[in-house]
Short mmCIF file of C-alpha atoms in Angstrom, two decimals:
data_model
loop_
_atom_site.label_atom_id
_atom_site.label_comp_id
_atom_site.label_asym_id
_atom_site.label_seq_id
_atom_site.Cartn_x
_atom_site.Cartn_y
_atom_site.Cartn_z
CA MET A 133 -8.65 31.57 4.61
CA GLN A 134 -7.27 30.28 7.99
CA ALA A 135 -4.93 28.17 7.81
CA PHE A 136 -4.97 25.01 10.14
CA THR A 137 -4.21 25.87 13.49
CA PRO A 138 -1.67 23.54 15.29
CA ALA A 139 -2.08 23.02 18.97
CA THR A 140 -0.31 24.75 21.86
CA VAL A 141 2.93 22.50 23.50
CA ALA A 142 2.44 22.93 26.77
CA SER A 143 3.37 20.88 30.02
CA ARG A 144 1.25 18.62 31.07
CA PRO A 145 0.52 15.66 29.81
CA PRO A 146 -3.03 14.52 28.30
CA THR A 147 -5.23 13.24 31.12
CA SER A 148 -6.75 10.43 28.28
CA ASP A 149 -5.80 8.38 25.12
CA ASN A 150 -8.90 10.30 23.09
CA ALA A 151 -8.01 14.40 24.93
CA THR A 152 -8.79 16.96 22.96
CA ILE A 153 -5.90 19.70 22.25
CA GLY A 154 -7.18 24.12 22.77
CA SER A 155 -5.89 26.60 23.80
CA GLU A 156 -5.19 25.36 26.95
CA ALA A 157 -3.47 21.62 26.50
CA PHE A 158 -1.00 19.87 28.70
CA ILE A 159 0.71 17.75 26.50
CA GLU A 160 4.54 16.61 27.91
CA SER A 161 6.06 16.45 24.55
CA ALA A 162 5.15 18.16 20.73
CA ALA A 163 5.26 14.49 20.38
CA ALA A 164 2.47 13.90 21.03
CA LEU A 165 0.67 15.44 18.70
CA VAL A 166 0.42 12.91 16.80
CA SER A 167 -1.37 9.98 18.84
CA PRO A 168 -4.02 8.37 17.46
CA GLY A 169 -7.55 9.55 17.91
CA THR A 170 -5.82 13.48 19.18
CA THR A 171 -8.24 15.47 18.25
CA ILE A 172 -6.73 19.13 16.96
CA ASN A 173 -9.12 22.50 17.36
CA GLY A 174 -11.80 19.99 16.60
CA ARG A 175 -10.76 18.13 14.05
CA LEU A 176 -9.20 14.80 13.55
CA SER A 177 -5.90 14.26 13.46
CA SER A 178 -5.61 11.95 10.23
CA ALA A 179 -0.90 10.82 10.79
CA LEU A 180 -1.40 7.66 12.41
CA LEU A 181 -4.48 5.90 11.78
CA SER A 182 -4.12 2.75 11.66
CA ASP A 183 -4.61 0.06 8.12
CA ALA A 184 -8.06 -0.65 8.45
CA ALA A 185 -8.83 3.83 8.68
CA PHE A 186 -7.35 4.23 4.63
CA VAL A 187 -9.59 5.45 1.84
CA ALA A 188 -7.91 5.00 -1.32
CA ALA A 189 -7.42 8.23 -2.64
CA PRO A 190 -10.48 9.04 -5.19
CA VAL A 191 -10.54 8.81 -9.34
CA PRO A 192 -9.55 12.03 -11.52
CA MET A 193 -12.15 14.97 -11.74
CA VAL A 194 -11.55 17.32 -13.71
CA THR A 195 -13.86 20.02 -13.77
CA THR A 196 -14.75 23.27 -15.03
CA GLY A 197 -16.62 24.00 -11.63
CA ILE A 198 -13.37 22.51 -9.47
CA LEU A 199 -10.19 23.87 -11.76
CA ASN A 200 -12.12 27.54 -12.90
CA ILE A 201 -11.00 27.13 -16.50
CA SER A 202 -12.97 27.15 -20.08
CA ALA A 203 -12.63 23.72 -20.98
CA THR A 204 -13.34 23.86 -24.04
CA ASN A 205 -10.68 26.99 -25.09
CA ALA A 206 -8.12 25.99 -21.90
CA SER A 207 -4.82 26.65 -23.48
CA ALA A 208 -2.49 23.43 -24.17
CA SER A 209 -0.10 23.72 -21.47
CA VAL A 210 -3.14 24.68 -18.94
CA LEU A 211 -4.56 21.33 -20.13
CA ALA A 212 -1.15 19.63 -19.69
CA ASN A 213 -0.38 20.23 -16.71
CA ILE A 214 -3.77 19.10 -14.89
CA SER A 215 -3.16 15.96 -16.75
CA THR A 216 0.48 15.44 -15.50
CA LEU A 217 -0.45 16.40 -11.86
CA GLN A 218 -3.41 13.94 -12.49
CA THR A 219 -0.85 11.47 -13.87
CA ASN A 220 1.48 11.68 -11.06
CA LEU A 221 -0.89 10.55 -8.64
CA GLN A 222 -2.91 8.17 -10.11
CA THR A 223 -1.93 5.08 -8.16
CA ASN A 224 -1.83 5.73 -4.15
CA THR A 225 0.54 2.54 -3.34
CA ALA A 226 3.75 4.62 -1.65
CA SER A 227 2.27 4.93 1.62
CA PRO A 228 -0.75 2.70 1.56
CA ASN A 229 -0.29 2.57 5.43
CA LEU A 230 -1.13 5.78 5.37
CA ALA A 231 -5.28 8.29 5.64
CA GLN A 232 -6.89 9.79 2.71
CA THR A 233 -8.78 12.46 4.43
CA THR A 234 -11.78 15.11 2.38
CA SER A 235 -11.23 18.19 3.70
CA THR A 236 -13.58 21.19 2.11
CA ASN A 237 -12.72 24.29 0.91
CA GLU A 238 -14.71 27.52 0.08
CA LEU A 239 -12.04 28.77 -1.40
CA PRO A 240 -11.73 33.05 -0.49
CA SER A 241 -11.01 35.23 -3.59
CA SER A 242 -11.28 39.12 -3.99
CA ASP A 243 -14.26 40.82 -4.59
CA ALA A 244 -12.51 43.03 -6.99
CA ARG A 245 -10.56 41.34 -9.10
CA ILE A 246 -9.84 38.83 -11.68
CA LEU A 247 -7.17 36.45 -13.42
CA VAL A 248 -8.36 36.35 -17.47
CA GLN A 249 -5.76 35.55 -20.00
CA PHE A 250 -7.02 35.77 -23.57
CA ASN A 251 -6.42 33.32 -26.67
CA SER A 252 -4.86 33.59 -30.33
CA LEU A 253 -8.35 34.46 -30.99
CA ALA A 254 -8.63 37.48 -29.06
CA SER A 255 -8.62 40.64 -31.34
CA THR A 256 -6.09 42.96 -29.68
CA ALA A 257 -3.09 43.13 -31.48
CA THR A 258 -1.11 41.93 -28.98
CA THR A 259 -1.31 40.05 -25.23
CA SER A 260 -0.39 42.97 -23.33
CA ALA A 261 -3.71 44.54 -24.21
CA ILE A 262 -7.03 43.40 -23.23
CA PRO A 263 -9.51 43.35 -26.24
CA GLN A 264 -11.57 46.18 -26.43
CA ASP A 265 -15.19 45.36 -25.49
CA VAL A 266 -14.03 43.85 -22.40
CA ALA A 267 -11.96 47.28 -21.46
CA ASP A 268 -15.38 48.37 -23.03
CA LEU A 269 -16.45 47.07 -19.56
CA SER A 270 -18.08 49.49 -17.18
CA ALA A 271 -17.49 46.88 -14.31
CA VAL A 272 -13.12 46.89 -15.77
CA VAL A 273 -11.85 49.74 -13.33
CA ASN A 274 -8.22 48.80 -14.28
CA SER A 275 -6.04 45.92 -16.04
CA THR A 276 -2.54 45.17 -15.11
CA PHE A 277 -0.86 42.47 -17.40
CA LEU A 278 1.56 40.11 -15.43
CA ALA A 279 4.00 39.48 -18.80
CA ASN A 280 5.85 36.19 -17.79
CA VAL A 281 2.27 34.76 -17.75
CA ASP A 282 0.45 36.35 -20.91
CA THR A 283 -2.13 37.10 -17.57
CA HIS A 284 -4.71 40.25 -17.47
CA VAL A 285 -5.23 41.79 -13.94
CA LEU A 286 -8.57 43.58 -14.29
CA GLU A 287 -9.70 45.70 -10.81
CA LEU A 288 -13.81 45.45 -10.46
CA ASP A 289 -15.96 47.99 -9.55
CA ASN A 290 -17.92 46.07 -7.35
CA SER A 291 -20.93 47.75 -6.53
CA THR A 292 -21.56 46.91 -10.00
CA VAL A 293 -20.66 43.65 -10.52
CA ASN A 294 -20.05 39.97 -9.02
CA ALA A 295 -16.78 39.00 -9.36
CA SER A 296 -17.87 35.38 -9.76
CA GLU A 297 -20.61 36.74 -11.83
CA LEU A 298 -17.83 37.75 -14.38
CA VAL A 299 -15.95 35.13 -14.50
CA THR A 300 -18.57 32.68 -15.60
CA GLU A 301 -19.44 35.08 -17.99
CA LEU A 302 -16.07 35.26 -19.70
CA ARG A 303 -15.62 31.42 -19.57
CA GLY A 304 -18.22 31.34 -22.11
CA ARG A 305 -15.76 33.03 -24.52
CA ASP A 306 -14.19 32.16 -27.39
CA ASP A 307 -10.95 34.10 -27.10
CA VAL A 308 -10.82 32.85 -22.84
CA ALA A 309 -8.01 31.04 -22.42
CA TYR A 310 -8.65 30.30 -18.99
CA ALA A 311 -10.33 33.24 -16.21
CA SER A 312 -10.46 32.75 -12.65
CA LEU A 313 -11.08 34.77 -9.38
CA ASP A 314 -8.03 35.74 -7.13
CA TYR A 315 -7.85 33.88 -4.31
CA LYS A 316 -6.50 34.29 -0.89
CA VAL A 317 -3.72 32.58 0.44
CA SER A 318 -2.18 32.63 3.86
CA VAL A 319 0.49 32.21 6.46
CA GLN A 320 1.48 28.32 7.53
CA TYR A 321 2.23 28.64 11.22
CA SER A 322 0.53 29.22 14.88
CA ASP A 323 2.46 30.64 18.16
CA THR A 324 3.51 28.50 20.72
CA PRO A 325 4.47 29.64 23.74
CA TYR A 326 8.05 27.68 24.13
CA GLY A 327 10.27 25.74 22.42
CA TYR A 328 13.99 24.80 22.87
CA ASN A 329 16.65 26.91 21.33
CA LEU A 330 17.50 26.56 18.04
CA TYR A 331 17.24 22.13 17.93
CA ASN A 332 16.62 22.24 15.03
CA LEU A 333 19.83 23.42 13.24
CA ASP A 334 21.27 21.35 15.25
CA LEU A 335 18.96 18.39 13.53
CA ILE A 336 19.59 19.62 10.07
CA GLN A 337 23.44 20.70 10.38
CA ALA A 338 23.67 23.63 9.93
CA PRO A 339 27.16 25.41 10.42
CA CYS A 340 27.17 26.84 13.66
CA ASN A 341 30.88 26.21 13.68
CA TRP A 342 32.45 23.65 11.30
CA ASN A 343 36.21 23.66 10.91
CA GLN A 344 37.03 26.63 8.83
CA GLU A 345 33.41 27.17 6.83
CA THR A 346 31.95 29.18 5.52
CA TYR A 347 28.26 30.98 7.49
CA GLY A 348 27.10 31.71 3.97
CA SER A 349 27.70 35.61 0.86
CA ASN A 350 25.89 38.50 1.44
CA ASN A 351 26.25 38.61 -2.61
CA ILE A 352 23.80 35.54 -2.74
CA ALA A 353 20.34 36.86 -2.30
CA VAL A 354 16.30 34.70 -0.97
CA CYS A 355 13.48 36.52 -1.84
CA ILE A 356 11.16 35.93 0.71
CA ILE A 357 7.31 36.46 -0.74
CA ASP A 358 5.69 37.06 2.77
CA SER A 359 4.29 39.63 5.20
CA GLY A 360 7.85 42.00 4.91
CA ILE A 361 10.29 42.02 7.13
CA GLN A 362 11.62 44.69 10.51
CA THR A 363 14.66 45.69 8.23
CA ASN A 364 16.22 47.02 11.62
CA HIS A 365 15.75 44.21 13.88
CA PRO A 366 19.58 43.61 15.34
CA ASP A 367 19.32 40.47 14.15
CA LEU A 368 19.30 41.41 10.62
CA ALA A 369 19.70 44.52 9.71
CA ALA A 370 23.23 43.49 8.38
CA ASN A 371 21.96 40.67 6.16
CA VAL A 372 19.05 43.09 4.57
CA TRP A 373 18.82 43.66 0.93
CA VAL A 374 19.84 46.87 -0.17
CA ASN A 375 18.85 47.39 -3.88
CA THR A 376 22.20 49.73 -5.04
CA ALA A 377 19.66 50.35 -8.26
CA GLU A 378 17.46 52.79 -7.06
CA ILE A 379 18.05 55.84 -6.44
CA PRO A 380 16.51 57.19 -2.84
CA ASN A 381 13.49 59.00 -2.18
CA ASN A 382 13.53 60.58 -6.22
CA GLY A 383 9.88 58.61 -7.18
CA ILE A 384 11.33 56.78 -10.35
CA ASP A 385 11.42 53.25 -9.82
CA ASP A 386 15.23 53.77 -11.35
CA ASP A 387 15.59 49.54 -12.17
CA GLY A 388 12.85 49.06 -13.39
CA ASN A 389 11.65 46.69 -11.33
CA GLY A 390 8.58 47.52 -10.89
CA CYS A 391 8.79 49.03 -7.31
CA ILE A 392 9.65 53.01 -6.56
CA ASP A 393 12.28 53.76 -3.80
CA ASP A 394 12.90 50.16 -2.46
CA VAL A 395 16.21 50.89 -1.64
CA LEU A 396 15.94 48.83 1.79
CA GLY A 397 14.85 45.67 1.96
CA GLY A 398 12.49 45.17 -0.94
CA CYS A 399 8.98 46.15 -1.37
CA GLY A 400 4.81 44.83 -1.19
CA PHE A 401 2.06 44.83 -2.99
CA ILE A 402 -1.24 44.38 -1.20
CA ASN A 403 -4.15 44.63 -3.60
CA GLY A 404 -2.52 45.68 -7.16
CA LYS A 405 -0.58 48.42 -4.82
CA GLN A 406 2.74 49.30 -4.05
CA VAL A 407 2.67 49.33 -0.12
CA PRO A 408 5.87 48.55 2.29
CA VAL A 409 7.87 46.03 3.14
CA ASP A 410 7.29 46.70 7.10
CA ASP A 411 5.45 43.27 8.37
CA ASP A 412 2.46 44.54 9.96
CA ASN A 413 1.90 39.96 10.74
CA SER A 414 5.69 38.77 12.74
CA HIS A 415 5.35 36.09 9.85
CA GLY A 416 7.42 37.55 7.40
CA THR A 417 10.46 38.94 10.16
CA HIS A 418 10.28 35.71 12.07
CA VAL A 419 10.38 33.15 8.19
CA ALA A 420 13.55 35.46 7.43
CA GLY A 421 15.20 35.04 10.76
CA THR A 422 15.54 31.77 9.82
CA ILE A 423 16.91 32.38 6.77
CA GLY A 424 19.86 34.46 8.29
CA ALA A 425 19.48 35.98 11.84
CA THR A 426 23.37 36.86 12.19
CA LYS A 427 25.22 34.86 14.07
CA ASN A 428 25.91 38.46 16.58
CA GLY A 429 26.86 37.17 20.29
CA ALA A 430 23.15 38.31 21.11
CA GLY A 431 19.91 36.77 20.49
CA VAL A 432 19.12 33.85 17.99
CA MET A 433 21.13 32.51 14.37
CA GLY A 434 20.02 31.05 10.94
CA VAL A 435 20.56 28.45 8.34
CA ALA A 436 23.08 30.73 7.02
CA GLN A 437 24.64 33.82 8.96
CA LYS A 438 25.55 36.18 5.96
CA VAL A 439 23.11 36.11 3.48
CA SER A 440 20.64 39.46 1.39
CA LEU A 441 17.43 39.49 2.91
CA MET A 442 14.89 40.17 0.00
CA SER A 443 11.61 40.27 1.38
CA CYS A 444 8.45 40.61 -0.68
CA LYS A 445 4.51 41.79 1.14
CA PHE A 446 2.53 40.35 -0.20
CA LEU A 447 0.78 39.12 3.48
CA ASP A 448 -1.88 41.79 5.15
CA ALA A 449 -1.21 42.53 8.99
CA ASN A 450 -3.70 39.22 9.21
CA GLY A 451 -1.83 36.70 7.33
CA ASP A 452 -3.20 36.66 3.85
CA GLY A 453 -3.01 37.99 0.63
CA PHE A 454 -4.19 37.11 -3.15
CA ASN A 455 -2.40 35.11 -6.30
CA SER A 456 -2.25 37.86 -8.63
CA ASP A 457 0.13 39.91 -5.31
CA ALA A 458 2.20 36.68 -5.17
CA ILE A 459 2.65 36.71 -8.96
CA ALA A 460 3.91 40.62 -8.73
CA CYS A 461 6.52 39.22 -6.19
CA ILE A 462 7.72 36.63 -7.78
CA ASN A 463 8.20 39.09 -11.00
CA TYR A 464 9.76 41.85 -9.00
CA CYS A 465 12.09 39.08 -7.45
CA ALA A 466 13.11 37.82 -10.66
CA ALA A 467 13.63 41.52 -11.97
CA ASN A 468 16.05 41.56 -8.90
CA PHE A 469 17.57 38.42 -9.41
CA LYS A 470 18.72 38.72 -13.27
CA ARG A 471 19.91 42.43 -12.88
CA MET A 472 22.74 41.06 -10.12
CA GLY A 473 22.75 38.13 -11.60
CA GLN A 474 22.21 35.77 -9.34
CA LYS A 475 22.86 31.91 -10.83
CA VAL A 476 20.03 30.14 -9.00
CA PRO A 477 17.79 32.83 -7.54
CA ILE A 478 16.15 30.76 -4.02
CA TYR A 479 12.74 31.66 -3.43
CA SER A 480 10.80 31.35 0.06
CA ASN A 481 7.36 30.61 0.19
CA SER A 482 5.82 29.32 3.45
CA TRP A 483 2.32 30.43 1.81
CA GLY A 484 -1.16 28.39 0.06
CA CYS A 485 -3.67 27.50 0.84
CA LEU A 486 -6.11 23.57 -0.08
CA ASN A 487 -8.28 23.23 -3.41
CA CYS A 488 -6.46 26.19 -5.14
CA TYR A 489 -5.30 24.89 -7.94
CA ASP A 490 -4.60 28.53 -10.72
CA PRO A 491 -2.71 27.86 -13.78
CA THR A 492 -1.63 31.81 -13.39
CA VAL A 493 0.12 30.95 -10.59
CA TYR A 494 1.65 27.98 -11.98
CA ASN A 495 2.65 29.42 -15.21
CA ALA A 496 4.55 31.96 -12.74
CA ILE A 497 6.84 29.60 -11.34
CA ALA A 498 7.65 27.52 -14.49
CA ASN A 499 8.14 30.30 -16.37
CA THR A 500 10.94 31.63 -13.96
CA ALA A 501 14.40 30.32 -13.05
CA GLY A 502 15.31 29.34 -10.09
CA LEU A 503 14.53 27.26 -7.17
CA PHE A 504 11.21 27.33 -5.28
CA LEU A 505 11.15 26.46 -1.34
CA PHE A 506 7.44 25.64 -0.53
CA ALA A 507 5.77 24.76 2.89
CA ALA A 508 3.56 21.42 2.39
CA GLY A 509 0.59 22.94 4.17
CA ASN A 510 -1.21 23.09 7.62
CA ASN A 511 -4.03 21.07 7.18
CA GLY A 512 -2.90 17.20 8.93
CA GLN A 513 -4.42 15.07 5.51
CA LEU A 514 -2.34 12.83 2.91
CA THR A 515 -2.21 14.94 -0.64
CA ASP A 516 -0.61 12.30 -2.92
CA SER A 517 -5.28 12.46 -4.26
CA THR A 518 -6.14 12.42 -7.52
CA ASP A 519 -8.58 14.17 -6.68
CA ILE A 520 -7.51 17.94 -7.00
CA THR A 521 -9.39 20.11 -4.74
CA GLN A 522 -7.83 17.87 -1.53
CA GLN A 523 -4.30 19.43 -3.29
CA PHE A 524 -2.36 22.53 -1.44
CA PHE A 525 -1.01 24.81 -3.86
CA PRO A 526 1.24 26.03 -4.64
CA ALA A 527 3.26 23.44 -2.88
CA ASP A 528 1.72 20.18 -4.21
CA TYR A 529 2.09 21.56 -8.60
CA GLY A 530 5.16 19.44 -8.25
CA LEU A 531 7.02 20.71 -10.81
CA ALA A 532 11.08 21.04 -11.82
CA ASN A 533 12.49 24.06 -9.74
CA GLN A 534 10.12 23.82 -6.50
CA ILE A 535 10.37 21.29 -3.18
CA SER A 536 7.94 21.02 -0.82
CA VAL A 537 8.56 20.97 2.95
CA GLY A 538 6.48 19.31 5.88
CA ALA A 539 6.95 19.56 8.98
CA SER A 540 8.79 17.24 11.43
CA ASP A 541 8.80 17.43 15.79
CA THR A 542 11.30 17.83 18.21
CA THR A 543 11.45 14.28 17.81
CA ASP A 544 12.09 13.98 14.65
CA SER A 545 8.35 12.16 13.62
CA LEU A 546 6.36 14.12 11.63
CA ALA A 547 4.33 16.92 12.99
CA ALA A 548 0.95 16.30 13.84
CA PHE A 549 -0.93 19.56 11.88
CA SER A 550 2.00 18.81 8.10
CA ASN A 551 0.25 18.02 4.94
CA TYR A 552 1.93 14.26 3.72
CA GLY A 553 2.62 12.40 1.20
CA ALA A 554 4.72 10.43 -1.18
CA LYS A 555 4.57 11.87 -3.95
CA THR A 556 3.25 15.45 -3.51
CA VAL A 557 6.56 16.46 0.39
CA SER A 558 9.36 16.40 -0.64
CA LEU A 559 10.95 16.03 2.34
CA MET A 560 11.55 17.61 5.79
CA ALA A 561 12.38 19.94 8.13
CA PRO A 562 11.84 20.89 11.84
CA GLY A 563 8.82 22.93 12.14
CA VAL A 564 7.32 22.42 16.25
CA ASN A 565 8.73 25.30 18.47
CA ILE A 566 10.78 27.28 16.46
CA LEU A 567 12.59 30.33 17.60
CA SER A 568 13.69 33.28 15.11
CA THR A 569 13.28 37.05 15.79
CA ILE A 570 9.94 39.07 14.94
CA PRO A 571 8.55 43.02 15.10
CA GLY A 572 9.74 45.23 17.98
CA SER A 573 13.32 43.72 17.76
CA THR A 574 12.39 39.92 19.68
CA TYR A 575 12.13 37.07 19.17
CA ALA A 576 9.67 34.04 19.57
CA TYR A 577 8.43 30.03 19.16
CA LYS A 578 6.06 29.62 16.11
CA SER A 579 4.86 26.21 14.87
CA GLY A 580 4.18 25.50 11.34
CA THR A 581 5.38 24.84 7.58
CA SER A 582 6.06 27.91 7.74
CA MET A 583 8.76 27.25 10.16
CA ALA A 584 10.56 23.68 7.88
CA CYS A 585 10.15 25.53 4.39
CA PRO A 586 12.53 29.12 5.11
CA GLN A 587 15.09 26.41 6.59
CA THR A 588 15.57 24.33 2.80
CA ALA A 589 15.73 28.46 1.92
CA GLY A 590 18.64 29.26 3.91
CA ALA A 591 20.94 26.09 3.23
CA ALA A 592 20.09 26.78 -0.71
CA ALA A 593 21.78 29.57 0.08
CA LEU A 594 24.74 28.03 1.69
CA MET A 595 25.07 26.03 -0.94
CA ALA A 596 25.14 28.35 -3.55
CA THR A 597 27.20 30.43 -1.74
CA GLU A 598 29.52 27.27 -2.05
CA TYR A 599 29.54 26.35 -5.53
CA ALA A 600 29.91 29.04 -7.33
CA SER A 601 29.28 27.18 -10.56
CA LEU A 602 25.53 25.33 -8.85
CA THR A 603 22.87 24.74 -11.23
CA ALA A 604 18.84 24.66 -9.17
CA ALA A 605 18.35 21.51 -10.15
CA ASP A 606 21.41 20.00 -8.94
CA LEU A 607 20.88 22.06 -5.57
CA LYS A 608 17.39 20.10 -5.92
CA ALA A 609 18.80 16.88 -6.37
CA SER A 610 21.61 17.05 -3.96
CA MET A 611 18.74 18.31 -0.56
CA LEU A 612 16.35 15.86 -1.88
CA SER A 613 19.21 12.62 -2.28
CA SER A 614 21.50 14.28 0.73
CA ALA A 615 18.20 13.72 3.56
CA THR A 616 18.90 11.89 6.04
CA PRO A 617 16.59 9.06 6.64
CA VAL A 618 14.32 8.72 9.58
CA ALA A 619 12.22 6.08 10.73
CA THR A 620 9.82 7.61 11.71
CA LEU A 621 9.35 10.29 8.76
CA GLN A 622 9.11 6.61 6.05
CA GLY A 623 6.53 6.84 3.57
CA TYR A 624 5.72 10.59 4.44
CA SER A 625 7.85 12.17 1.61
CA GLN A 626 9.57 11.35 -1.22
CA THR A 627 12.59 10.96 0.36
CA GLY A 628 11.24 9.30 3.91
CA GLY A 629 14.23 11.49 6.10
CA ARG A 630 14.93 15.15 7.17
CA LEU A 631 17.28 18.14 5.60
CA ASN A 632 20.88 17.08 6.27
CA ILE A 633 22.96 20.12 5.48
CA LEU A 634 26.20 19.09 6.03
CA ASN A 635 25.50 15.74 3.64
CA GLN A 636 24.12 17.69 1.40
CA THR A 637 27.59 19.48 1.17
CA ARG A 638 29.01 16.17 0.78
CA VAL A 639 26.71 15.04 -1.85
CA LEU A 640 27.67 17.65 -3.80
CA SER A 641 31.28 17.61 -4.19
CA SER A 642 31.45 13.29 -3.52
CA ASN A 643 28.18 12.40 -6.08
CA TYR A 644 28.09 15.83 -8.56
CA GLY A 645 31.97 16.32 -8.56
CA TYR A 646 31.03 20.18 -7.51
CA VAL A 647 34.65 22.16 -6.20
CA ARG A 648 33.74 24.25 -2.82
CA ALA A 649 35.45 27.72 -2.59
CA SER A 650 38.97 27.74 -2.61
CA ASN A 651 39.07 29.12 0.88
CA LEU A 652 37.34 26.12 2.80
CA ALA A 653 38.42 22.69 3.62
CA LYS A 654 38.11 19.69 2.44
CA ASP A 655 34.48 17.84 3.20
CA SER A 656 36.97 15.81 5.40
CA ALA A 657 38.15 18.29 7.61
CA VAL A 658 34.81 19.31 8.08
CA THR A 659 33.08 18.46 11.26
CA ARG A 660 31.31 19.90 13.80
CA GLN A 661 32.14 21.62 17.06
CA SER A 662 29.13 22.64 19.14
CA LYS A 663 25.57 22.19 19.11
CA CYS A 664 23.81 25.51 17.73
CA SER A 665 21.28 25.49 20.48
CA ALA A 666 24.25 26.00 23.09
CA MET A 667 25.48 28.69 21.20
CA THR A 668 21.80 31.17 20.99
CA ALA A 669 22.14 33.86 23.70
CA LEU A 670 18.54 33.67 24.99
CA GLY A 671 17.34 31.72 28.00
#
């Protein structure tokens, strides 16, 4: 699936109230993107439709076709997950002036891999082995067991079997809890021709030059599940994660994290196979720069100017990837965090898809310690729907260890492309015209919830540095409770506000009682010295 593409922002205002925005659009500011009646690439922006246009969310809908599970044999935990999602969305009164639109999604998936979980009726003695009659199927070439979600990835010979038909057949077995296609997810961004240098860091009160303030620590890592990273980019090289437990070039997975010779930057999984972490799309490198580009007097700077950027690549050159590879990345990073002893593992995830609920991904997140930051999606629609097909996943799973990040623009208004919802979206961060690093040791502006999400990941890394005893629950709660309330963002998220890092340090100290690093000044001494946007060396 290709992500919904936000409009290009240029320098001349539209000539009518119902202007169509395309590749040659002329808009005075990004705020114009949320004008009522604006059409973006043929789709009406629903961000500011009138009260009269509001359509109540549809009634709960649970069918095996929609949820891609066996309703009869699904485990109790899977059915409970679905029930919880729908219960949380039963009423839609928090945002009465917002419109519920309906989008369709054909759910692109792999034709050579499927996901299957067997239940206690399976004939195998251990869950890590598939039943012999399934293993004997001529179409099954290989199987990989994902231990943390008790799920098998079956690799198929697609010349002899149709993946959808095999999934249907497996769902009819008594020993199958669920079976699903391996759905394709996509990055959530578009390129923009120009922007405002690091204005986003000013809006979120990032620590560019605070009194006696930390800029982060290389002892804290962020797992960036994305399209890879340029490890030698001049603004990133000093912060690229180094795996000290791996011996280079010996052809052995020395630390048992699932990757061989992953010494610098991380690892990658494409179509179930290990690949280098090099970024052939640009999305992952851009995200990495927003999280942790170094303050080196050249180029740009990230939210946390000292951090370890641990990349796991599962998105290809087109910005697409499969759920099974995303889960492999979660497992890879979790193994690294466990070995490193990081108290709060941090995962940055700027990807997803509409109408792709998957119990395997749900459980992978739920069963992994840490805090997961997710892009809310670029469909430009309300996702507070009891119709699960109108939700964006993984952002909308609503788990205790995740945050869904929508995008605001340069004027603190909702970005037209951003999904929104007072129940499904946690908070906003700037996502329009964000300047950051890209492969080729250069820089570019991009727009999307993909650009908003990594700002929260960088903030999480800073807090983990500042407060050594911080828990994942308090990290999440303090980020949400410290968001700056913005009138133009009210009703669009749980907080109705925008990320504020300076506020979060104060909330953790004063409201939660955490003690900051001993070499830092007290909160009352923390002041802004200059704007981040004035400190970039780029014109």
